[in-house]
Backbone as JSON, one array per atom type, in Angstrom:
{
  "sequence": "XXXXXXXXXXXXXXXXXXXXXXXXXXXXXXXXXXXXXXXXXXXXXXXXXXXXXXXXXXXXXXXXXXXXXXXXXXXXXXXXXXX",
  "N": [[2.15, -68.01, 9.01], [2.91, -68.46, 11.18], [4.54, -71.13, 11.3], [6.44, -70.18, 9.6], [7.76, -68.5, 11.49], [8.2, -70.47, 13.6], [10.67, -72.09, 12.22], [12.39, -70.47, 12.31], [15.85, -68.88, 13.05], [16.21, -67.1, 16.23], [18.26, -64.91, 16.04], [19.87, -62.64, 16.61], [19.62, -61.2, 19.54], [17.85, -58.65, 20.44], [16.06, -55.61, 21.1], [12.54, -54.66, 21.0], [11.68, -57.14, 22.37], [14.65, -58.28, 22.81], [17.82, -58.02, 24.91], [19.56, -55.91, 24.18], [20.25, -53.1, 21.85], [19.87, -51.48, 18.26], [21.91, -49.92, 17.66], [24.15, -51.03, 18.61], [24.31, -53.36, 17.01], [25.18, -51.87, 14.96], [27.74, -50.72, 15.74], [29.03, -53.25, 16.14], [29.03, -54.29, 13.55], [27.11, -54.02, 11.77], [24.64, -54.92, 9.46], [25.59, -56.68, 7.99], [26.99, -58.17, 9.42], [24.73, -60.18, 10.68], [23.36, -60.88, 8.01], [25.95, -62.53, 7.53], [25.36, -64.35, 9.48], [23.44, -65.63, 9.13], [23.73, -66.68, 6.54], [25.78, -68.63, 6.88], [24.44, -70.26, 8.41], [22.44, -71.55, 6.51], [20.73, -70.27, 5.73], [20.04, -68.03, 3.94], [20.18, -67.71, 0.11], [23.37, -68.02, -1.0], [24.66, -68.06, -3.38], [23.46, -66.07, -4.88], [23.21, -63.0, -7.01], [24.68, -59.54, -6.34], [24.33, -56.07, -6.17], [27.05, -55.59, -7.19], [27.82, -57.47, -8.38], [29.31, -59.72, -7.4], [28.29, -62.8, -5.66], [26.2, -62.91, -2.84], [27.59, -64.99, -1.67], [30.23, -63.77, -1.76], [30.53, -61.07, -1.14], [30.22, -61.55, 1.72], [31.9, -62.91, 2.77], [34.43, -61.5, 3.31], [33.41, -60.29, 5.64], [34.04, -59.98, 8.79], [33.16, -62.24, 11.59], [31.45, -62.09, 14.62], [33.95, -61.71, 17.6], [33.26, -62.89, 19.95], [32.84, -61.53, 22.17], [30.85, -60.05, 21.31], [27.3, -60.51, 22.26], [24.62, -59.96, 21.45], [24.6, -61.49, 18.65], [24.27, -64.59, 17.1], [25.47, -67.76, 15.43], [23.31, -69.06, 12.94], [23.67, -71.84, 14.39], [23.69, -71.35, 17.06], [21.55, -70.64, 17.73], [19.27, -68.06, 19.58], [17.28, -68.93, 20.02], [14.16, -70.39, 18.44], [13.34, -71.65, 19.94]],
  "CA": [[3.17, -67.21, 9.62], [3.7, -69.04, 12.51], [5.31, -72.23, 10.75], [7.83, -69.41, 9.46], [8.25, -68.34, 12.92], [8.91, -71.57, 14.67], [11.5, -72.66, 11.9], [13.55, -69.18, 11.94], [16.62, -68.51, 14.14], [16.37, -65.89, 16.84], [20.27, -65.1, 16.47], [19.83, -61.3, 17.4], [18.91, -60.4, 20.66], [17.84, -57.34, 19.96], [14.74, -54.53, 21.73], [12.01, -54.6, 22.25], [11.95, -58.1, 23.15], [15.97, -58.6, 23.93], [18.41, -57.06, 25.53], [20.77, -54.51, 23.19], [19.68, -52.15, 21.15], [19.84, -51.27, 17.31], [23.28, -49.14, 17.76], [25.12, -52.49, 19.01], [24.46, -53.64, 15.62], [25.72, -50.56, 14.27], [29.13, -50.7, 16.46], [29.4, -54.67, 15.47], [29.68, -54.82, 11.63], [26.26, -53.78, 10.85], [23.73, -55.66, 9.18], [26.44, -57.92, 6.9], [27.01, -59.53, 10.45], [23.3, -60.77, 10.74], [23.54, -61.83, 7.33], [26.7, -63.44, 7.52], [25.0, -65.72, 10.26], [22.13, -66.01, 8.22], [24.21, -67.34, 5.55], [26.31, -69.83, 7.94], [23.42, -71.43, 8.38], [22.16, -71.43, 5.42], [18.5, -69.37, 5.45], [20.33, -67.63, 2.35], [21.1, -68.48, -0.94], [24.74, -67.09, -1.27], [24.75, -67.46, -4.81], [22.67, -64.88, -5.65], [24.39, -61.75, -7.54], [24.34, -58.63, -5.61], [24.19, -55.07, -7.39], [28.19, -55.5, -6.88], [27.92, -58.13, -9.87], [29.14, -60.39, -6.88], [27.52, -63.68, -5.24], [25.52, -62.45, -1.41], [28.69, -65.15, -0.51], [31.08, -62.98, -1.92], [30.61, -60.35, -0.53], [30.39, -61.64, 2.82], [33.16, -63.55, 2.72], [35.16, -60.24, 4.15], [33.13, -60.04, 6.9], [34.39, -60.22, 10.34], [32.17, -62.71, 12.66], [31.59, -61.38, 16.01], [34.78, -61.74, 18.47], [33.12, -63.57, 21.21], [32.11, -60.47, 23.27], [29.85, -59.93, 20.61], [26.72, -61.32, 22.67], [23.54, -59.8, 20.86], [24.31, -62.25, 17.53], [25.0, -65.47, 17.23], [25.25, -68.04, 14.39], [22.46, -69.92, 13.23], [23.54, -73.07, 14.65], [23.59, -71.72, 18.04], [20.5, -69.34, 17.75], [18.94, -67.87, 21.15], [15.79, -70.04, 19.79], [12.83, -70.31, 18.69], [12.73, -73.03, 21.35]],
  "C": [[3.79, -67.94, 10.8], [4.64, -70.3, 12.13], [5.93, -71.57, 10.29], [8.8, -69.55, 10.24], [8.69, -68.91, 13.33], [9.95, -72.31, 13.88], [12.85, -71.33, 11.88], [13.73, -68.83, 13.37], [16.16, -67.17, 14.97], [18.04, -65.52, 16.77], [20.73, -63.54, 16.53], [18.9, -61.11, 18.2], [18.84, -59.0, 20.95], [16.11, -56.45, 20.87], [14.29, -54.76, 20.92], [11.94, -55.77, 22.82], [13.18, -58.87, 23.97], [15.96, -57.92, 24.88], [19.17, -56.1, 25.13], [19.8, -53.92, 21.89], [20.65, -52.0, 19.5], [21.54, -50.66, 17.29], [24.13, -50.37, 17.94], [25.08, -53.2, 18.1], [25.51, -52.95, 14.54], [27.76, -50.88, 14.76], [29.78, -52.41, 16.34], [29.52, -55.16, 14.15], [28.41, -54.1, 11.06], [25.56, -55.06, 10.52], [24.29, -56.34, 8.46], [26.45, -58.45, 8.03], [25.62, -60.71, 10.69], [23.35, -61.32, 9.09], [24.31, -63.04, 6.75], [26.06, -65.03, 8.04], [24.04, -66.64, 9.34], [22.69, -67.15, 7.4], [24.81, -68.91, 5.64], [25.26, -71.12, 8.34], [22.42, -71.67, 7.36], [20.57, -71.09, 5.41], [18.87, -68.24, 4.27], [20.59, -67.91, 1.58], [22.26, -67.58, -1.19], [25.34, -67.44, -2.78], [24.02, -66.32, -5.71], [23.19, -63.57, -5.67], [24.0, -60.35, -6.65], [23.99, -57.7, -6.74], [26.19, -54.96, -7.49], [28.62, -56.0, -8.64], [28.54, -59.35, -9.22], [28.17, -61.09, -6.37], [27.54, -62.56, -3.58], [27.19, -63.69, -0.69], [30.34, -64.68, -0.6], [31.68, -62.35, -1.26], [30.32, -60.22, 1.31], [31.07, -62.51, 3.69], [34.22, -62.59, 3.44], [34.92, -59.82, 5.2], [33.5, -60.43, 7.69], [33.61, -60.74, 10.94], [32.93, -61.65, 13.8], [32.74, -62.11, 16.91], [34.62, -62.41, 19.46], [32.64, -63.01, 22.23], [31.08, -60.12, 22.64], [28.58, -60.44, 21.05], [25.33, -61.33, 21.85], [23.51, -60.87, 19.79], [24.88, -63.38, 18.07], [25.17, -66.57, 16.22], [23.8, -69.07, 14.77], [22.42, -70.92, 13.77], [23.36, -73.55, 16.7], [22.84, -70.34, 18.37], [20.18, -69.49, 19.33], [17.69, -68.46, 21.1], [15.54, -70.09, 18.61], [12.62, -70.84, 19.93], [12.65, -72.29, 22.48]]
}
């Protein structure tokens, strides 16, 4: 578990250990934003078919990244750690 751990982004700062809370997810895209990032950095395979009958990069291809005020996420490449 821990060699998981120390290779996977923190890229939501999120309670109990951040600082923003579950709702600030909610009011930012939702959980397609966290997988968008996910995807961006590739810790998904975005060929894989949804229940849509689309690819995971399909369908998140429409997604909106975060704006820049957006602070809780961030992409994988400029995660808030592990380090």
């Amino acid at each position: 578990m821990a060699q998981i751990l120390a290779r996977t982004p923190l890229i939501a700062d999120l309670k109990p250990g951040g600082r923003y809370l579950a709702r600030d997810v909610y009011y930012t895209g939702g959980a397609p934003v966290i997988l968008k990032a996910l995807l961006e950095g590739s810790y998904l395979n975005g060929s894989c078919i949804t229940v849509t009958g689309r690819t995971l990069a399909e369908e998140l291809a429409a997604i909106a990244t975060p704006d820049g005020r957006c602070t809780w996420v961030r992409c994988a490449t400029r995660a808030h750690g592990p380090d």
